[in-house]
PDB file of C-alpha atoms in Angstrom:
ATOM      1  CA  MET A   1     -45.349  -2.621  18.165  1.00  0.00           C
ATOM      2  CA  GLU A   2     -46.298  -2.257  14.303  1.00  0.00           C
ATOM      3  CA  LEU A   3     -45.514  -5.448  11.428  1.00  0.00           C
ATOM      4  CA  ALA A   4     -43.901  -1.980   9.202  1.00  0.00           C
ATOM      5  CA  GLN A   5     -41.613  -1.133  12.243  1.00  0.00           C
ATOM      6  CA  LEU A   6     -40.066  -4.191  12.195  1.00  0.00           C
ATOM      7  CA  ARG A   7     -39.771  -4.543   8.670  1.00  0.00           C
ATOM      8  CA  TYR A   8     -37.785  -1.398   7.998  1.00  0.00           C
ATOM      9  CA  PHE A   9     -35.125  -2.702  11.046  1.00  0.00           C
ATOM     10  CA  VAL A  10     -34.715  -5.217   8.854  1.00  0.00           C
ATOM     11  CA  ALA A  11     -34.688  -3.973   5.748  1.00  0.00           C
ATOM     12  CA  VAL A  12     -32.037  -1.468   6.643  1.00  0.00           C
ATOM     13  CA  VAL A  13     -29.534  -3.691   8.423  1.00  0.00           C
ATOM     14  CA  GLU A  14     -29.351  -6.139   5.460  1.00  0.00           C
ATOM     15  CA  GLU A  15     -29.006  -2.991   3.144  1.00  0.00           C
ATOM     16  CA  GLY A  16     -26.721  -1.010   5.417  1.00  0.00           C
ATOM     17  CA  SER A  17     -27.822   1.905   4.738  1.00  0.00           C
ATOM     18  CA  PHE A  18     -31.745   4.055   5.395  1.00  0.00           C
ATOM     19  CA  THR A  19     -31.875   5.312   1.732  1.00  0.00           C
ATOM     20  CA  ARG A  20     -30.838   2.066  -0.173  1.00  0.00           C
ATOM     21  CA  ALA A  21     -33.904   0.403   2.593  1.00  0.00           C
ATOM     22  CA  GLY A  22     -36.065   3.387   1.579  1.00  0.00           C
ATOM     23  CA  ALA A  23     -36.129   2.329  -2.193  1.00  0.00           C
ATOM     24  CA  ARG A  24     -36.025  -1.450  -1.775  1.00  0.00           C
ATOM     25  CA  LEU A  25     -39.357  -0.980   0.467  1.00  0.00           C
ATOM     26  CA  HIS A  26     -40.419   2.181  -1.734  1.00  0.00           C
ATOM     27  CA  VAL A  27     -40.853   4.424   1.275  1.00  0.00           C
ATOM     28  CA  SER A  28     -38.665   7.928   1.655  1.00  0.00           C
ATOM     29  CA  GLN A  29     -35.741   8.352   3.638  1.00  0.00           C
ATOM     30  CA  PRO A  30     -37.227  10.252   6.586  1.00  0.00           C
ATOM     31  CA  GLY A  31     -39.823   7.989   6.680  1.00  0.00           C
ATOM     32  CA  VAL A  32     -38.013   4.587   7.104  1.00  0.00           C
ATOM     33  CA  SER A  33     -35.883   6.288   9.986  1.00  0.00           C
ATOM     34  CA  ALA A  34     -39.028   7.553  11.619  1.00  0.00           C
ATOM     35  CA  GLN A  35     -40.113   4.585  12.194  1.00  0.00           C
ATOM     36  CA  VAL A  36     -37.233   3.036  13.084  1.00  0.00           C
ATOM     37  CA  ARG A  37     -36.813   5.537  15.547  1.00  0.00           C
ATOM     38  CA  ARG A  38     -40.586   5.036  16.732  1.00  0.00           C
ATOM     39  CA  LEU A  39     -39.506   1.112  17.847  1.00  0.00           C
ATOM     40  CA  GLU A  40     -36.204   2.023  19.038  1.00  0.00           C
ATOM     41  CA  ARG A  41     -38.257   4.317  21.433  1.00  0.00           C
ATOM     42  CA  GLU A  42     -40.591   1.846  22.611  1.00  0.00           C
ATOM     43  CA  LEU A  43     -38.261  -0.627  23.398  1.00  0.00           C
ATOM     44  CA  GLY A  44     -35.929   1.768  25.107  1.00  0.00           C
ATOM     45  CA  GLN A  45     -33.081   0.481  23.019  1.00  0.00           C
ATOM     46  CA  ARG A  46     -30.709   1.497  20.791  1.00  0.00           C
ATOM     47  CA  LEU A  47     -30.873  -0.613  18.020  1.00  0.00           C
ATOM     48  CA  LEU A  48     -28.652   0.491  14.756  1.00  0.00           C
ATOM     49  CA  ASP A  49     -24.927   2.112  15.222  1.00  0.00           C
ATOM     50  CA  ARG A  50     -25.522   4.815  12.815  1.00  0.00           C
ATOM     51  CA  SER A  51     -21.791   7.040  13.610  1.00  0.00           C
ATOM     52  CA  GLY A  52     -19.743   4.934  10.458  1.00  0.00           C
ATOM     53  CA  ARG A  53     -20.197   4.792   6.866  1.00  0.00           C
ATOM     54  CA  ARG A  54     -22.016   1.907   6.388  1.00  0.00           C
ATOM     55  CA  VAL A  55     -25.374   1.201   9.351  1.00  0.00           C
ATOM     56  CA  THR A  56     -25.025  -1.592  11.289  1.00  0.00           C
ATOM     57  CA  PRO A  57     -27.154  -3.304  14.172  1.00  0.00           C
ATOM     58  CA  THR A  58     -26.293  -2.148  17.928  1.00  0.00           C
ATOM     59  CA  GLU A  59     -25.101  -5.584  20.241  1.00  0.00           C
ATOM     60  CA  THR A  60     -28.803  -5.430  21.098  1.00  0.00           C
ATOM     61  CA  GLY A  61     -30.247  -4.859  17.718  1.00  0.00           C
ATOM     62  CA  GLU A  62     -28.549  -8.026  17.363  1.00  0.00           C
ATOM     63  CA  ALA A  63     -30.053 -10.144  19.410  1.00  0.00           C
ATOM     64  CA  VAL A  64     -33.393  -8.297  18.390  1.00  0.00           C
ATOM     65  CA  LEU A  65     -32.897  -9.104  14.408  1.00  0.00           C
ATOM     66  CA  SER A  66     -33.976 -12.705  14.983  1.00  0.00           C
ATOM     67  CA  TYR A  67     -36.538 -12.359  15.677  1.00  0.00           C
ATOM     68  CA  ALA A  68     -38.188  -9.742  13.798  1.00  0.00           C
ATOM     69  CA  ARG A  69     -37.148 -11.744  10.875  1.00  0.00           C
ATOM     70  CA  ALA A  70     -39.317 -14.342  12.436  1.00  0.00           C
ATOM     71  CA  ALA A  71     -42.094 -12.663  13.598  1.00  0.00           C
ATOM     72  CA  LEU A  72     -42.392 -11.732   9.579  1.00  0.00           C
ATOM     73  CA  ALA A  73     -42.040 -14.531   8.353  1.00  0.00           C
ATOM     74  CA  ALA A  74     -44.967 -15.825  10.801  1.00  0.00           C
ATOM     75  CA  VAL A  75     -47.140 -13.146   8.845  1.00  0.00           C
ATOM     76  CA  GLU A  76     -45.950 -14.461   5.813  1.00  0.00           C
ATOM     77  CA  GLY A  77     -46.631 -17.907   6.377  1.00  0.00           C
ATOM     78  CA  VAL A  78     -50.191 -16.977   7.848  1.00  0.00           C
ATOM     79  CA  ARG A  79     -50.571 -14.888   4.664  1.00  0.00           C
ATOM     80  CA  ARG A  80     -49.772 -17.739   2.020  1.00  0.00           C
ATOM     81  CA  THR A  81     -51.386 -20.721   4.357  1.00  0.00           C
ATOM     82  CA  ALA A  82     -54.802 -18.701   4.092  1.00  0.00           C
ATOM     83  CA  GLU A  83     -53.980 -19.142   0.220  1.00  0.00           C
ATOM     84  CA  GLU A  84     -52.889 -22.070  -0.197  1.00  0.00           C
ATOM     85  CA  PHE A  85     -57.342 -22.886   1.186  1.00  0.00           C
ATOM     86  CA  SER A  86     -58.565 -21.370  -1.588  1.00  0.00           C
ATOM     87  CA  GLY A  87     -57.839 -23.450  -3.995  1.00  0.00           C
ATOM     88  CA  LEU A  88     -55.560 -20.552  -6.129  1.00  0.00           C
ATOM     89  CA  LEU A  89     -52.234 -20.509  -5.801  1.00  0.00           C
ATOM     90  CA  ARG A  90     -50.965 -16.724  -5.485  1.00  0.00           C
ATOM     91  CA  GLY A  91     -47.986 -14.842  -2.769  1.00  0.00           C
ATOM     92  CA  ARG A  92     -44.446 -14.710  -4.565  1.00  0.00           C
ATOM     93  CA  VAL A  93     -41.863 -16.466  -5.334  1.00  0.00           C
ATOM     94  CA  ALA A  94     -37.811 -15.633  -5.056  1.00  0.00           C
ATOM     95  CA  LEU A  95     -35.331 -17.361  -7.154  1.00  0.00           C
ATOM     96  CA  GLY A  96     -32.447 -16.483  -7.634  1.00  0.00           C
ATOM     97  CA  LEU A  97     -30.327 -18.386 -10.639  1.00  0.00           C
ATOM     98  CA  ILE A  98     -26.816 -18.578 -11.494  1.00  0.00           C
ATOM     99  CA  PRO A  99     -26.107 -16.142 -14.273  1.00  0.00           C
ATOM    100  CA  GLY A 100     -26.633 -17.744 -17.293  1.00  0.00           C
ATOM    101  CA  ALA A 101     -29.086 -19.950 -16.403  1.00  0.00           C
ATOM    102  CA  ALA A 102     -32.619 -18.213 -17.814  1.00  0.00           C
ATOM    103  CA  GLY A 103     -30.741 -17.640 -20.996  1.00  0.00           C
ATOM    104  CA  ALA A 104     -29.261 -21.368 -21.609  1.00  0.00           C
ATOM    105  CA  VAL A 105     -31.578 -24.639 -22.702  1.00  0.00           C
ATOM    106  CA  VAL A 106     -29.374 -27.440 -22.096  1.00  0.00           C
ATOM    107  CA  ASP A 107     -29.571 -31.425 -21.480  1.00  0.00           C
ATOM    108  CA  GLY A 108     -33.382 -30.497 -22.217  1.00  0.00           C
ATOM    109  CA  PHE A 109     -33.769 -28.300 -18.320  1.00  0.00           C
ATOM    110  CA  ASP A 110     -35.366 -24.753 -19.600  1.00  0.00           C
ATOM    111  CA  VAL A 111     -35.163 -22.581 -16.967  1.00  0.00           C
ATOM    112  CA  VAL A 112     -37.564 -19.997 -18.746  1.00  0.00           C
ATOM    113  CA  GLY A 113     -39.846 -22.458 -20.115  1.00  0.00           C
ATOM    114  CA  THR A 114     -40.472 -23.928 -17.093  1.00  0.00           C
ATOM    115  CA  LEU A 115     -40.894 -20.713 -15.238  1.00  0.00           C
ATOM    116  CA  GLY A 116     -43.431 -19.869 -18.683  1.00  0.00           C
ATOM    117  CA  ASP A 117     -45.229 -23.031 -18.260  1.00  0.00           C
ATOM    118  CA  PHE A 118     -46.013 -22.212 -14.316  1.00  0.00           C
ATOM    119  CA  HIS A 119     -47.004 -18.455 -15.106  1.00  0.00           C
ATOM    120  CA  ASP A 120     -49.154 -19.884 -17.217  1.00  0.00           C
ATOM    121  CA  GLU A 121     -51.311 -22.197 -14.686  1.00  0.00           C
ATOM    122  CA  HIS A 122     -50.951 -20.018 -11.951  1.00  0.00           C
ATOM    123  CA  PRO A 123     -50.921 -16.062 -13.302  1.00  0.00           C
ATOM    124  CA  ARG A 124     -51.654 -15.027  -9.560  1.00  0.00           C
ATOM    125  CA  VAL A 125     -48.297 -16.088  -8.493  1.00  0.00           C
ATOM    126  CA  GLU A 126     -45.447 -13.689  -8.810  1.00  0.00           C
ATOM    127  CA  ILE A 127     -42.029 -14.878  -9.339  1.00  0.00           C
ATOM    128  CA  ALA A 128     -39.032 -11.972  -8.583  1.00  0.00           C
ATOM    129  CA  LEU A 129     -36.019 -13.275 -10.591  1.00  0.00           C
ATOM    130  CA  SER A 130     -32.202 -12.221  -9.557  1.00  0.00           C
ATOM    131  CA  GLU A 131     -28.722 -13.138 -10.507  1.00  0.00           C
ATOM    132  CA  ASP A 132     -25.830 -13.891  -8.105  1.00  0.00           C
ATOM    133  CA  THR A 133     -23.423 -16.822  -7.047  1.00  0.00           C
ATOM    134  CA  SER A 134     -23.855 -20.025  -5.596  1.00  0.00           C
ATOM    135  CA  GLU A 135     -22.102 -18.623  -2.254  1.00  0.00           C
ATOM    136  CA  ARG A 136     -24.747 -15.848  -1.950  1.00  0.00           C
ATOM    137  CA  MET A 137     -27.517 -17.687  -3.113  1.00  0.00           C
ATOM    138  CA  LEU A 138     -27.159 -20.437  -0.365  1.00  0.00           C
ATOM    139  CA  ALA A 139     -26.803 -18.288   2.236  1.00  0.00           C
ATOM    140  CA  ALA A 140     -30.140 -15.985   0.871  1.00  0.00           C
ATOM    141  CA  LEU A 141     -31.610 -19.811   0.918  1.00  0.00           C
ATOM    142  CA  LEU A 142     -30.485 -19.822   4.893  1.00  0.00           C
ATOM    143  CA  ARG A 143     -31.438 -16.891   5.401  1.00  0.00           C
ATOM    144  CA  GLY A 144     -34.948 -16.381   4.101  1.00  0.00           C
ATOM    145  CA  GLU A 145     -34.112 -13.791   1.521  1.00  0.00           C
ATOM    146  CA  LEU A 146     -34.381 -16.935  -1.714  1.00  0.00           C
ATOM    147  CA  ASP A 147     -37.307 -19.301  -1.418  1.00  0.00           C
ATOM    148  CA  LEU A 148     -35.650 -21.322  -4.216  1.00  0.00           C
ATOM    149  CA  ALA A 149     -31.969 -21.433  -6.325  1.00  0.00           C
ATOM    150  CA  VAL A 150     -31.078 -22.941  -9.746  1.00  0.00           C
ATOM    151  CA  ILE A 151     -26.778 -23.000  -8.259  1.00  0.00           C
ATOM    152  CA  GLY A 152     -23.833 -24.241  -9.432  1.00  0.00           C
ATOM    153  CA  LEU A 153     -22.587 -27.363  -7.019  1.00  0.00           C
ATOM    154  CA  GLY A 154     -18.475 -27.524  -6.325  1.00  0.00           C
ATOM    155  CA  GLY A 155     -19.304 -30.282  -3.642  1.00  0.00           C
ATOM    156  CA  GLU A 156     -22.021 -31.107  -0.618  1.00  0.00           C
ATOM    157  CA  PRO A 157     -24.440 -28.651   0.127  1.00  0.00           C
ATOM    158  CA  PRO A 158     -24.083 -26.738   3.955  1.00  0.00           C
ATOM    159  CA  PRO A 159     -26.230 -28.369   6.228  1.00  0.00           C
ATOM    160  CA  GLY A 160     -29.952 -26.976   5.886  1.00  0.00           C
ATOM    161  CA  ILE A 161     -29.971 -27.224   2.235  1.00  0.00           C
ATOM    162  CA  SER A 162     -31.390 -29.803   0.284  1.00  0.00           C
ATOM    163  CA  CYS A 163     -30.951 -30.042  -3.956  1.00  0.00           C
ATOM    164  CA  GLN A 164     -31.145 -31.365  -6.783  1.00  0.00           C
ATOM    165  CA  VAL A 165     -28.989 -32.329  -9.481  1.00  0.00           C
ATOM    166  CA  VAL A 166     -30.488 -31.546 -13.021  1.00  0.00           C
ATOM    167  CA  LEU A 167     -27.278 -31.205 -15.021  1.00  0.00           C
ATOM    168  CA  ASP A 168     -23.930 -33.025 -14.996  1.00  0.00           C
ATOM    169  CA  GLU A 169     -21.662 -32.291 -17.433  1.00  0.00           C
ATOM    170  CA  PRO A 170     -17.795 -32.688 -17.412  1.00  0.00           C
ATOM    171  CA  LEU A 171     -15.357 -29.613 -17.714  1.00  0.00           C
ATOM    172  CA  VAL A 172     -13.555 -29.191 -20.875  1.00  0.00           C
ATOM    173  CA  ALA A 173     -10.323 -26.572 -21.802  1.00  0.00           C
ATOM    174  CA  VAL A 174     -11.258 -24.453 -24.440  1.00  0.00           C
ATOM    175  CA  VAL A 175      -8.779 -22.719 -26.738  1.00  0.00           C
ATOM    176  CA  ARG A 176      -7.756 -21.278 -30.293  1.00  0.00           C
ATOM    177  CA  ALA A 177      -7.303 -24.180 -32.732  1.00  0.00           C
ATOM    178  CA  GLY A 178      -3.357 -23.613 -32.922  1.00  0.00           C
ATOM    179  CA  ASP A 179      -3.163 -24.080 -28.963  1.00  0.00           C
ATOM    180  CA  PRO A 180      -0.055 -26.241 -27.909  1.00  0.00           C
ATOM    181  CA  LEU A 181      -2.506 -27.510 -26.098  1.00  0.00           C
ATOM    182  CA  VAL A 182      -4.509 -29.001 -29.089  1.00  0.00           C
ATOM    183  CA  ALA A 183      -1.667 -30.363 -30.328  1.00  0.00           C
ATOM    184  CA  GLU A 184      -0.498 -32.267 -26.555  1.00  0.00           C
ATOM    185  CA  SER A 185      -3.831 -33.696 -26.221  1.00  0.00           C
ATOM    186  CA  VAL A 186      -3.982 -37.334 -26.354  1.00  0.00           C
ATOM    187  CA  ASN A 187      -7.981 -38.005 -27.726  1.00  0.00           C
ATOM    188  CA  GLY A 188      -9.366 -34.902 -27.394  1.00  0.00           C
ATOM    189  CA  GLY A 189      -8.399 -35.146 -23.684  1.00  0.00           C
ATOM    190  CA  ILE A 190      -5.608 -32.657 -21.390  1.00  0.00           C
ATOM    191  CA  PRO A 191      -4.308 -33.418 -17.931  1.00  0.00           C
ATOM    192  CA  LEU A 192      -5.519 -30.842 -15.316  1.00  0.00           C
ATOM    193  CA  ALA A 193      -1.545 -30.500 -15.023  1.00  0.00           C
ATOM    194  CA  ALA A 194      -1.180 -29.122 -18.276  1.00  0.00           C
ATOM    195  CA  LEU A 195      -2.624 -26.271 -17.074  1.00  0.00           C
ATOM    196  CA  ARG A 196      -0.835 -25.328 -14.105  1.00  0.00           C
ATOM    197  CA  GLU A 197       1.310 -22.755 -16.487  1.00  0.00           C
ATOM    198  CA  ARG A 198      -1.254 -21.268 -18.542  1.00  0.00           C
ATOM    199  CA  ALA A 199      -3.669 -18.540 -18.157  1.00  0.00           C
ATOM    200  CA  LEU A 200      -6.730 -19.326 -16.987  1.00  0.00           C
ATOM    201  CA  ILE A 201     -10.474 -17.586 -17.703  1.00  0.00           C
ATOM    202  CA  SER A 202     -13.141 -18.463 -15.327  1.00  0.00           C
ATOM    203  CA  LEU A 203     -16.016 -18.021 -13.229  1.00  0.00           C
ATOM    204  CA  PRO A 204     -16.056 -15.972 -10.460  1.00  0.00           C
ATOM    205  CA  ARG A 205     -15.035 -16.870  -6.625  1.00  0.00           C
ATOM    206  CA  GLY A 206     -17.903 -18.096  -5.108  1.00  0.00           C
ATOM    207  CA  THR A 207     -19.191 -20.028  -7.994  1.00  0.00           C
ATOM    208  CA  GLY A 208     -19.123 -24.415  -8.313  1.00  0.00           C
ATOM    209  CA  LEU A 209     -17.032 -24.640 -11.045  1.00  0.00           C
ATOM    210  CA  ARG A 210     -14.294 -22.400  -9.358  1.00  0.00           C
ATOM    211  CA  GLY A 211     -14.171 -24.355  -6.142  1.00  0.00           C
ATOM    212  CA  VAL A 212     -14.382 -27.618  -8.220  1.00  0.00           C
ATOM    213  CA  LEU A 213     -11.561 -26.384  -9.976  1.00  0.00           C
ATOM    214  CA  GLU A 214      -9.669 -24.904  -7.258  1.00  0.00           C
ATOM    215  CA  ARG A 215     -10.434 -28.046  -6.029  1.00  0.00           C
ATOM    216  CA  ALA A 216      -8.666 -30.260  -7.718  1.00  0.00           C
ATOM    217  CA  CYS A 217      -5.298 -27.786  -8.659  1.00  0.00           C
ATOM    218  CA  ALA A 218      -4.655 -27.673  -4.796  1.00  0.00           C
ATOM    219  CA  GLU A 219      -5.029 -31.461  -4.818  1.00  0.00           C
ATOM    220  CA  ALA A 220      -2.775 -31.433  -7.824  1.00  0.00           C
ATOM    221  CA  GLY A 221       0.160 -28.969  -5.563  1.00  0.00           C
ATOM    222  CA  PHE A 222      -1.132 -25.869  -7.828  1.00  0.00           C
ATOM    223  CA  ALA A 223      -2.544 -22.648  -7.526  1.00  0.00           C
ATOM    224  CA  PRO A 224      -4.382 -22.164 -11.034  1.00  0.00           C
ATOM    225  CA  ARG A 225      -3.418 -18.786 -12.509  1.00  0.00           C
ATOM    226  CA  VAL A 226      -7.081 -16.796 -13.433  1.00  0.00           C
ATOM    227  CA  GLU A 227      -6.320 -14.112 -15.325  1.00  0.00           C
ATOM    228  CA  PHE A 228      -9.980 -13.468 -16.684  1.00  0.00           C
ATOM    229  CA  GLU A 229     -13.167 -13.438 -14.803  1.00  0.00           C
ATOM    230  CA  ALA A 230     -16.677 -13.820 -16.396  1.00  0.00           C
ATOM    231  CA  ALA A 231     -20.120 -14.479 -14.658  1.00  0.00           C
ATOM    232  CA  ALA A 232     -21.289 -16.722 -18.065  1.00  0.00           C
ATOM    233  CA  PRO A 233     -19.616 -19.998 -19.636  1.00  0.00           C
ATOM    234  CA  ALA A 234     -20.353 -17.948 -23.084  1.00  0.00           C
ATOM    235  CA  VAL A 235     -18.887 -14.932 -22.127  1.00  0.00           C
ATOM    236  CA  LEU A 236     -15.145 -16.884 -21.136  1.00  0.00           C
ATOM    237  CA  VAL A 237     -15.322 -18.591 -24.969  1.00  0.00           C
ATOM    238  CA  ARG A 238     -15.269 -15.450 -26.201  1.00  0.00           C
ATOM    239  CA  LEU A 239     -12.584 -14.763 -24.531  1.00  0.00           C
ATOM    240  CA  ALA A 240     -10.904 -17.602 -25.123  1.00  0.00           C
ATOM    241  CA  ALA A 241     -11.589 -16.805 -28.590  1.00  0.00           C
ATOM    242  CA  ARG A 242      -9.389 -14.028 -28.560  1.00  0.00           C
ATOM    243  CA  GLY A 243      -6.649 -16.444 -27.306  1.00  0.00           C
ATOM    244  CA  LEU A 244      -6.883 -13.948 -23.851  1.00  0.00           C
ATOM    245  CA  GLY A 245      -6.184 -18.060 -22.327  1.00  0.00           C
ATOM    246  CA  VAL A 246      -7.623 -21.178 -21.663  1.00  0.00           C
ATOM    247  CA  ALA A 247     -11.457 -21.297 -20.467  1.00  0.00           C
ATOM    248  CA  VAL A 248     -12.660 -23.948 -18.268  1.00  0.00           C
ATOM    249  CA  VAL A 249     -16.183 -24.404 -18.773  1.00  0.00           C
ATOM    250  CA  PRO A 250     -18.851 -26.958 -18.799  1.00  0.00           C
ATOM    251  CA  SER A 251     -19.467 -28.823 -21.641  1.00  0.00           C
ATOM    252  CA  GLY A 252     -22.461 -27.478 -23.234  1.00  0.00           C
ATOM    253  CA  ALA A 253     -21.837 -24.346 -22.266  1.00  0.00           C
ATOM    254  CA  GLU A 254     -20.823 -23.121 -25.716  1.00  0.00           C
ATOM    255  CA  SER A 255     -22.534 -25.045 -28.669  1.00  0.00           C
ATOM    256  CA  GLY A 256     -19.444 -24.410 -31.009  1.00  0.00           C
ATOM    257  CA  ALA A 257     -17.077 -25.508 -28.627  1.00  0.00           C
ATOM    258  CA  GLY A 258     -18.540 -28.833 -28.340  1.00  0.00           C
ATOM    259  CA  SER A 259     -17.589 -30.500 -31.233  1.00  0.00           C
ATOM    260  CA  ARG A 260     -13.317 -31.414 -31.913  1.00  0.00           C
ATOM    261  CA  ASP A 261     -12.903 -28.128 -33.782  1.00  0.00           C
ATOM    262  CA  ALA A 262     -15.728 -25.738 -34.087  1.00  0.00           C
ATOM    263  CA  GLY A 263     -15.212 -21.855 -35.319  1.00  0.00           C
ATOM    264  CA  GLY A 264     -11.210 -22.112 -35.216  1.00  0.00           C
ATOM    265  CA  LEU A 265     -12.225 -23.095 -30.977  1.00  0.00           C
ATOM    266  CA  CYS A 266     -11.159 -26.410 -29.579  1.00  0.00           C
ATOM    267  CA  ALA A 267     -13.203 -27.944 -26.641  1.00  0.00           C
ATOM    268  CA  LEU A 268     -10.791 -30.230 -24.942  1.00  0.00           C
ATOM    269  CA  ARG A 269     -11.810 -32.487 -21.822  1.00  0.00           C
ATOM    270  CA  ILE A 270     -10.359 -32.269 -18.658  1.00  0.00           C
ATOM    271  CA  THR A 271      -8.633 -35.699 -16.757  1.00  0.00           C
ATOM    272  CA  GLU A 272      -6.536 -37.362 -14.748  1.00  0.00           C
ATOM    273  CA  PRO A 273      -8.278 -36.404 -12.458  1.00  0.00           C
ATOM    274  CA  ALA A 274     -11.527 -35.844 -14.847  1.00  0.00           C
ATOM    275  CA  LEU A 275     -13.719 -32.777 -13.400  1.00  0.00           C
ATOM    276  CA  ASN A 276     -17.657 -31.734 -13.842  1.00  0.00           C
ATOM    277  CA  GLY A 277     -19.722 -29.140 -13.678  1.00  0.00           C
ATOM    278  CA  ARG A 278     -23.429 -29.748 -11.888  1.00  0.00           C
ATOM    279  CA  VAL A 279     -26.166 -27.907 -11.433  1.00  0.00           C
ATOM    280  CA  ALA A 280     -28.751 -27.768  -8.840  1.00  0.00           C
ATOM    281  CA  VAL A 281     -32.084 -26.683  -7.716  1.00  0.00           C
ATOM    282  CA  ALA A 282     -31.465 -25.883  -4.410  1.00  0.00           C
ATOM    283  CA  TRP A 283     -34.278 -25.052  -1.212  1.00  0.00           C
ATOM    284  CA  ARG A 284     -34.260 -25.431   3.074  1.00  0.00           C
ATOM    285  CA  THR A 285     -34.383 -28.628   3.480  1.00  0.00           C
ATOM    286  CA  GLY A 286     -38.248 -29.010   4.617  1.00  0.00           C
ATOM    287  CA  GLY A 287     -39.162 -27.129   1.664  1.00  0.00           C
ATOM    288  CA  PRO A 288     -39.981 -23.773   0.864  1.00  0.00           C
ATOM    289  CA  ALA A 289     -42.817 -21.662   3.724  1.00  0.00           C
ATOM    290  CA  GLY A 290     -45.263 -21.550   0.701  1.00  0.00           C
ATOM    291  CA  PRO A 291     -47.401 -23.437  -1.295  1.00  0.00           C
ATOM    292  CA  ALA A 292     -46.709 -21.197  -4.316  1.00  0.00           C
ATOM    293  CA  ALA A 293     -42.473 -21.583  -4.187  1.00  0.00           C
ATOM    294  CA  ARG A 294     -43.351 -25.671  -3.202  1.00  0.00           C
ATOM    295  CA  GLY A 295     -44.956 -25.921  -6.703  1.00  0.00           C
ATOM    296  CA  LEU A 296     -42.402 -23.999  -8.584  1.00  0.00           C
ATOM    297  CA  LEU A 297     -39.645 -26.031  -7.301  1.00  0.00           C
ATOM    298  CA  GLY A 298     -42.049 -29.616  -8.104  1.00  0.00           C
ATOM    299  CA  ARG A 299     -42.366 -28.240 -11.345  1.00  0.00           C
ATOM    300  CA  LEU A 300     -38.791 -27.353 -11.706  1.00  0.00           C
ATOM    301  CA  ARG A 301     -37.894 -31.290  -9.904  1.00  0.00           C
ATOM    302  CA  ALA A 302     -39.845 -32.987 -12.297  1.00  0.00           C
ATOM    303  CA  GLU A 303     -38.269 -31.645 -15.384  1.00  0.00           C
ATOM    304  CA  ALA A 304     -34.823 -32.366 -14.356  1.00  0.00           C
ATOM    305  CA  PRO A 305     -33.905 -34.100 -17.740  1.00  0.00           C
ATOM    306  CA  GLY A 306     -33.741 -37.831 -16.865  1.00  0.00           C
ATOM    307  CA  ARG A 307     -33.573 -36.983 -12.642  1.00  0.00           C
ATOM    308  CA  PRO A 308     -36.678 -38.272 -11.022  1.00  0.00           C
ATOM    309  CA  ALA A 309     -37.025 -36.768  -8.030  1.00  0.00           C
ATOM    310  CA  PRO A 310     -36.303 -38.779  -5.237  1.00  0.00           C
TER     311      PRO A 310
END
């Protein structure tokens, strides 16, 4: 049994396709298929069901999968530990980001700046960035596919995940200056109930902010009428500027909307109850396995504005 065979098997399961697994591993599809068949012959069991449109693990394959992942993780741990003793950080860090996090500098928290400084100090470390919803990134952290993630935190993190809040901002309703909500507001705020019948513009399901909004509306006795979704808060604000609805975003998501009235837009605080959007750095409890990921985690936590690592 070879490690390459286990790596190909895990990739096919995760991608649901020999072709996509080959593209991910930079190996031809026939090569992936041949290696997996060799593994099946060696084990005397069929590991994959190839009869459907998506390749899925058989019952035996499901049982083998966790051991295959553990074996690959152990080998990676051996490599990273040896590199740690060389005195020079090397390796690869898989970092997930909520959309827009890389381009934003809010309250002094600058992901790109931190990554740039870290790379300058440790040029042998490869950093692989990806963007996704918070929900999917949390699952990827638990599976070991991500080392770290910058997520939107809608509640308590799931078991097995630790996090540190780096941004905590009130949510605001962004509307055109002539919207009736502006006239109804009191001291720049509106109750959540004022959004009951309004078309809303929000981040997609699976994001922390969307979870905060949906839970608050449910507690208030209504379901939010979300008619437009976009992955980046700045896009939500642009949709509101076109009069397509009320954008629910963190107060610092767009510089113009942060003031009472700027560029024809108003940002109204959501009150009764007040809602907050939180951004956090998340990792598997116990810390990432590799020294490079641990080093980057320490840097991100240390540079969180006004929030020293506990």
